[in-house]
Amino acid sequence: ILEDLKTLYLVGHLHLIDVDATYFVGRLQHSVKTLYPYLQKSLTGKVGSDAKFKKNLFDWAVKQGIANYAAPGFYETVSRQMVYRLLARILFYQTLRRHWSSLPQIDLSGLSADTANKKLREIFEQARQIDWHAVFEEDFSDSIAVPDSGIEELDKLIKDLNRFNFSIMPQDVIGAVFEKLIPYEERHSLGQYFTPENLVDLINAFCVRTID
């Protein structure tokens, strides 16, 4: 009983929840719908007052396959892509923690937007030193901080994710969830497809010749 009380005090629950993919994807989609308007507002505000920022944004969009600046939905598409990228990093971070318990749990409770964004950059950098360098590598989108209005939703999402048992979740489940999160038409245009582990292993078997 005392051990259970200790766990409840320190962790907040006795047992982590096994992942239900339907709920998982639905919860993430809710966050995308909630967060992207906040980023879109920040983007349009900066573009109107900073010519250099506007050029860097357009250059980044081209690299993401979003080249039509004049399209009515350009800023929405860019904002959604930035949210997808942020959520992917959070998901892969949670997965990485199952093998590297030294990585701190993400907790944005009570933090201002500046502090929360700085904390996210710091923990993603810790993860980058371990694995999935391409996922955690910083790029232009990291200069678009999640504003105060979006931190509350991000904090709620992370608290929900912390309830799940990532220690028993195969990596391909995370990839499949992320792929389902993005609507097909956006997934096709952005090239956001998950490559199954068995296919990656097959490719590596033909390509990797040394351990160096």
mmCIF file of C-alpha atoms in Angstrom:
data_model
loop_
_atom_site.group_PDB
_atom_site.id
_atom_site.type_symbol
_atom_site.label_atom_id
_atom_site.label_comp_id
_atom_site.label_asym_id
_atom_site.label_seq_id
_atom_site.Cartn_x
_atom_site.Cartn_y
_atom_site.Cartn_z
ATOM 1 C CA ILE A 1 0.000 0.000 0.000
ATOM 2 C CA LEU A 2 2.797 2.399 0.909
ATOM 3 C CA GLU A 3 4.570 1.692 -2.411
ATOM 4 C CA ASP A 4 1.348 2.398 -4.301
ATOM 5 C CA LEU A 5 0.866 5.630 -2.376
ATOM 6 C CA LYS A 6 4.441 6.621 -3.181
ATOM 7 C CA THR A 7 3.858 5.930 -6.896
ATOM 8 C CA LEU A 8 0.616 7.919 -6.875
ATOM 9 C CA TYR A 9 2.396 10.846 -5.221
ATOM 10 C CA LEU A 10 5.409 10.840 -7.535
ATOM 11 C CA VAL A 11 3.838 9.754 -10.824
ATOM 12 C CA GLY A 12 0.167 10.591 -10.458
ATOM 13 C CA HIS A 13 -1.121 7.118 -11.346
ATOM 14 C CA LEU A 14 -0.370 3.463 -10.637
ATOM 15 C CA HIS A 15 -0.202 2.085 -14.156
ATOM 16 C CA LEU A 16 0.439 3.648 -17.521
ATOM 17 C CA ILE A 17 -2.237 3.161 -20.163
ATOM 18 C CA ASP A 18 -1.595 0.925 -23.160
ATOM 19 C CA VAL A 19 -1.929 2.813 -26.398
ATOM 20 C CA ASP A 20 -5.228 2.856 -28.224
ATOM 21 C CA ALA A 21 -4.371 4.036 -31.751
ATOM 22 C CA THR A 22 -7.829 5.503 -32.445
ATOM 23 C CA TYR A 23 -7.756 7.684 -29.349
ATOM 24 C CA PHE A 24 -4.095 8.489 -29.907
ATOM 25 C CA VAL A 25 -4.599 9.823 -33.433
ATOM 26 C CA GLY A 26 -7.788 11.655 -32.468
ATOM 27 C CA ARG A 27 -6.054 13.379 -29.569
ATOM 28 C CA LEU A 28 -3.191 14.501 -31.799
ATOM 29 C CA GLN A 29 -5.558 15.745 -34.502
ATOM 30 C CA HIS A 30 -7.318 17.842 -31.874
ATOM 31 C CA SER A 31 -3.987 19.440 -30.977
ATOM 32 C CA VAL A 32 -3.199 20.175 -34.620
ATOM 33 C CA LYS A 33 -6.547 21.928 -35.078
ATOM 34 C CA THR A 34 -6.027 23.881 -31.864
ATOM 35 C CA LEU A 35 -2.381 24.848 -32.341
ATOM 36 C CA TYR A 36 -1.976 25.719 -36.025
ATOM 37 C CA PRO A 37 -4.149 28.909 -35.911
ATOM 38 C CA TYR A 38 -1.887 30.288 -33.168
ATOM 39 C CA LEU A 39 1.229 29.650 -35.250
ATOM 40 C CA GLN A 40 -0.478 31.002 -38.355
ATOM 41 C CA LYS A 41 -1.240 34.260 -36.538
ATOM 42 C CA SER A 42 2.398 34.557 -35.424
ATOM 43 C CA LEU A 43 3.636 33.833 -38.940
ATOM 44 C CA THR A 44 1.461 36.394 -40.697
ATOM 45 C CA GLY A 45 2.350 39.012 -38.092
ATOM 46 C CA LYS A 46 6.097 38.516 -38.598
ATOM 47 C CA VAL A 47 5.863 38.316 -42.385
ATOM 48 C CA GLY A 48 4.171 41.698 -42.493
ATOM 49 C CA SER A 49 6.940 43.394 -40.502
ATOM 50 C CA ASP A 50 10.152 41.528 -41.340
ATOM 51 C CA ALA A 51 11.248 41.098 -44.977
ATOM 52 C CA LYS A 52 14.178 38.826 -44.060
ATOM 53 C CA PHE A 53 11.893 36.571 -42.059
ATOM 54 C CA LYS A 54 9.479 36.405 -45.007
ATOM 55 C CA LYS A 55 12.277 35.307 -47.364
ATOM 56 C CA ASN A 56 13.499 32.664 -44.901
ATOM 57 C CA LEU A 57 9.945 31.392 -44.495
ATOM 58 C CA PHE A 58 9.449 31.079 -48.258
ATOM 59 C CA ASP A 59 12.820 29.332 -48.634
ATOM 60 C CA TRP A 60 11.865 26.855 -45.896
ATOM 61 C CA ALA A 61 8.442 26.282 -47.468
ATOM 62 C CA VAL A 62 10.054 25.392 -50.805
ATOM 63 C CA LYS A 63 12.205 22.768 -49.079
ATOM 64 C CA GLN A 64 9.009 21.325 -47.585
ATOM 65 C CA GLY A 65 7.372 21.148 -51.003
ATOM 66 C CA ILE A 66 5.078 24.120 -50.322
ATOM 67 C CA ALA A 67 6.030 26.449 -53.156
ATOM 68 C CA ASN A 68 2.844 28.317 -54.057
ATOM 69 C CA TYR A 69 3.150 31.469 -51.933
ATOM 70 C CA ALA A 70 0.101 33.039 -53.563
ATOM 71 C CA ALA A 71 -2.228 30.154 -52.696
ATOM 72 C CA PRO A 72 -5.029 31.195 -50.306
ATOM 73 C CA GLY A 73 -4.145 28.422 -47.869
ATOM 74 C CA PHE A 74 -0.355 28.925 -47.933
ATOM 75 C CA TYR A 75 0.028 30.146 -44.349
ATOM 76 C CA GLU A 76 -2.354 27.525 -43.018
ATOM 77 C CA THR A 77 -0.415 24.759 -44.804
ATOM 78 C CA VAL A 78 2.916 26.048 -43.494
ATOM 79 C CA SER A 79 1.544 26.396 -39.968
ATOM 80 C CA ARG A 80 0.106 22.880 -39.987
ATOM 81 C CA GLN A 81 3.417 21.494 -41.257
ATOM 82 C CA MET A 82 5.210 23.181 -38.348
ATOM 83 C CA VAL A 83 2.742 21.678 -35.868
ATOM 84 C CA TYR A 84 3.147 18.212 -37.439
ATOM 85 C CA ARG A 85 6.907 18.550 -37.070
ATOM 86 C CA LEU A 86 6.644 19.615 -33.425
ATOM 87 C CA LEU A 87 4.274 16.764 -32.553
ATOM 88 C CA ALA A 88 6.492 14.262 -34.355
ATOM 89 C CA ARG A 89 9.456 15.363 -32.276
ATOM 90 C CA ILE A 90 7.437 15.024 -29.076
ATOM 91 C CA LEU A 91 6.266 11.527 -30.078
ATOM 92 C CA PHE A 92 9.732 10.320 -31.001
ATOM 93 C CA TYR A 93 11.131 11.861 -27.817
ATOM 94 C CA GLN A 94 8.610 9.910 -25.756
ATOM 95 C CA THR A 95 9.609 6.748 -27.610
ATOM 96 C CA LEU A 96 13.311 7.404 -27.078
ATOM 97 C CA ARG A 97 12.799 7.818 -23.335
ATOM 98 C CA ARG A 98 11.764 4.160 -23.035
ATOM 99 C CA HIS A 99 15.403 3.185 -23.683
ATOM 100 C CA TRP A 100 17.097 6.254 -22.191
ATOM 101 C CA SER A 101 15.577 6.912 -18.787
ATOM 102 C CA SER A 102 18.131 9.696 -18.238
ATOM 103 C CA LEU A 103 16.132 11.870 -20.636
ATOM 104 C CA PRO A 104 13.833 14.098 -18.563
ATOM 105 C CA GLN A 105 10.077 13.868 -18.824
ATOM 106 C CA ILE A 106 8.555 16.789 -20.714
ATOM 107 C CA ASP A 107 6.699 19.074 -18.343
ATOM 108 C CA LEU A 108 5.536 22.544 -19.375
ATOM 109 C CA SER A 109 3.285 23.156 -16.375
ATOM 110 C CA GLY A 110 3.067 26.818 -15.430
ATOM 111 C CA LEU A 111 5.756 27.910 -17.895
ATOM 112 C CA SER A 112 5.592 31.036 -20.019
ATOM 113 C CA ALA A 113 5.832 30.659 -23.795
ATOM 114 C CA ASP A 114 9.484 31.789 -23.851
ATOM 115 C CA THR A 115 10.506 29.375 -21.100
ATOM 116 C CA ALA A 116 8.470 26.481 -22.552
ATOM 117 C CA ASN A 117 9.933 26.899 -26.045
ATOM 118 C CA LYS A 118 13.462 27.112 -24.622
ATOM 119 C CA LYS A 119 12.877 23.962 -22.576
ATOM 120 C CA LEU A 120 11.622 22.068 -25.629
ATOM 121 C CA ARG A 121 14.700 23.084 -27.631
ATOM 122 C CA GLU A 122 16.951 21.911 -24.798
ATOM 123 C CA ILE A 123 15.375 18.470 -24.404
ATOM 124 C CA PHE A 124 15.227 17.923 -28.175
ATOM 125 C CA GLU A 125 18.930 18.720 -28.312
ATOM 126 C CA GLN A 126 19.561 16.100 -25.626
ATOM 127 C CA ALA A 127 17.620 13.593 -27.718
ATOM 128 C CA ARG A 128 19.547 14.554 -30.862
ATOM 129 C CA GLN A 129 22.779 13.564 -29.139
ATOM 130 C CA ILE A 130 21.375 10.037 -28.733
ATOM 131 C CA ASP A 131 19.392 9.131 -31.870
ATOM 132 C CA TRP A 132 17.066 10.263 -34.684
ATOM 133 C CA HIS A 133 19.297 13.218 -35.547
ATOM 134 C CA ALA A 134 17.180 14.223 -38.563
ATOM 135 C CA VAL A 135 14.036 14.357 -36.398
ATOM 136 C CA PHE A 136 15.572 16.544 -33.700
ATOM 137 C CA GLU A 137 17.830 18.679 -35.899
ATOM 138 C CA GLU A 138 16.909 22.354 -35.635
ATOM 139 C CA ASP A 139 15.764 24.263 -38.716
ATOM 140 C CA PHE A 140 13.929 27.472 -39.591
ATOM 141 C CA SER A 141 10.636 26.281 -38.085
ATOM 142 C CA ASP A 142 12.251 26.291 -34.631
ATOM 143 C CA SER A 143 12.427 30.081 -34.832
ATOM 144 C CA ILE A 144 8.603 30.117 -34.753
ATOM 145 C CA ALA A 145 7.905 29.787 -31.057
ATOM 146 C CA VAL A 146 4.570 28.448 -29.863
ATOM 147 C CA PRO A 147 2.845 31.570 -28.454
ATOM 148 C CA ASP A 148 1.357 31.831 -24.963
ATOM 149 C CA SER A 149 -2.092 31.062 -26.383
ATOM 150 C CA GLY A 150 -0.867 27.654 -27.610
ATOM 151 C CA ILE A 151 1.293 26.560 -24.672
ATOM 152 C CA GLU A 152 -1.752 25.559 -22.606
ATOM 153 C CA GLU A 153 -2.928 23.108 -25.287
ATOM 154 C CA LEU A 154 0.606 21.775 -25.749
ATOM 155 C CA ASP A 155 0.892 21.249 -21.995
ATOM 156 C CA LYS A 156 -2.416 19.359 -21.936
ATOM 157 C CA LEU A 157 -1.304 17.138 -24.819
ATOM 158 C CA ILE A 158 2.010 16.294 -23.167
ATOM 159 C CA LYS A 159 0.254 15.442 -19.910
ATOM 160 C CA ASP A 160 -2.032 13.090 -21.866
ATOM 161 C CA LEU A 161 0.942 11.487 -23.644
ATOM 162 C CA ASN A 162 2.716 10.975 -20.316
ATOM 163 C CA ARG A 163 -0.159 8.698 -19.292
ATOM 164 C CA PHE A 164 0.641 6.229 -22.082
ATOM 165 C CA ASN A 165 3.016 3.324 -21.776
ATOM 166 C CA PHE A 166 5.582 4.027 -24.479
ATOM 167 C CA SER A 167 7.885 1.321 -23.113
ATOM 168 C CA ILE A 168 5.874 -1.436 -24.835
ATOM 169 C CA MET A 169 5.069 0.467 -28.010
ATOM 170 C CA PRO A 170 6.882 -0.677 -31.185
ATOM 171 C CA GLN A 171 8.553 2.106 -33.166
ATOM 172 C CA ASP A 172 6.453 1.333 -36.213
ATOM 173 C CA VAL A 173 3.317 2.153 -34.199
ATOM 174 C CA ILE A 174 4.629 5.674 -33.627
ATOM 175 C CA GLY A 175 5.397 6.015 -37.334
ATOM 176 C CA ALA A 176 1.971 4.719 -38.322
ATOM 177 C CA VAL A 177 0.253 7.064 -35.878
ATOM 178 C CA PHE A 178 2.179 10.050 -37.248
ATOM 179 C CA GLU A 179 1.330 9.031 -40.814
ATOM 180 C CA LYS A 180 -2.393 8.712 -40.000
ATOM 181 C CA LEU A 181 -2.294 12.062 -38.235
ATOM 182 C CA ILE A 182 -1.614 13.906 -41.492
ATOM 183 C CA PRO A 183 -4.472 13.959 -44.055
ATOM 184 C CA TYR A 184 -3.658 12.001 -47.218
ATOM 185 C CA GLU A 185 -3.630 15.025 -49.526
ATOM 186 C CA GLU A 186 -1.131 16.811 -47.256
ATOM 187 C CA ARG A 187 0.904 13.646 -46.715
ATOM 188 C CA HIS A 188 1.307 13.222 -50.472
ATOM 189 C CA SER A 189 2.308 16.812 -51.160
ATOM 190 C CA LEU A 190 4.696 16.975 -48.208
ATOM 191 C CA GLY A 191 6.213 13.531 -48.712
ATOM 192 C CA GLN A 192 5.290 12.516 -45.167
ATOM 193 C CA TYR A 193 5.349 8.729 -45.305
ATOM 194 C CA PHE A 194 6.656 6.328 -42.696
ATOM 195 C CA THR A 195 9.059 3.627 -43.830
ATOM 196 C CA PRO A 196 8.490 0.318 -41.938
ATOM 197 C CA GLU A 197 11.436 -0.966 -39.879
ATOM 198 C CA ASN A 198 11.667 -4.251 -41.796
ATOM 199 C CA LEU A 199 12.076 -2.353 -45.079
ATOM 200 C CA VAL A 200 14.734 -0.104 -43.539
ATOM 201 C CA ASP A 201 16.585 -3.187 -42.278
ATOM 202 C CA LEU A 202 16.481 -4.709 -45.774
ATOM 203 C CA ILE A 203 17.869 -1.524 -47.352
ATOM 204 C CA ASN A 204 20.593 -1.303 -44.704
ATOM 205 C CA ALA A 205 21.568 -4.934 -45.303
ATOM 206 C CA PHE A 206 22.450 -4.088 -48.901
ATOM 207 C CA CYS A 207 24.033 -0.696 -48.164
ATOM 208 C CA VAL A 208 25.935 -0.888 -44.875
ATOM 209 C CA ARG A 209 29.252 -2.672 -45.295
ATOM 210 C CA THR A 210 31.207 -1.578 -42.241
ATOM 211 C CA ILE A 211 30.448 -0.724 -38.621
ATOM 212 C CA ASP A 212 32.396 2.550 -38.807
#
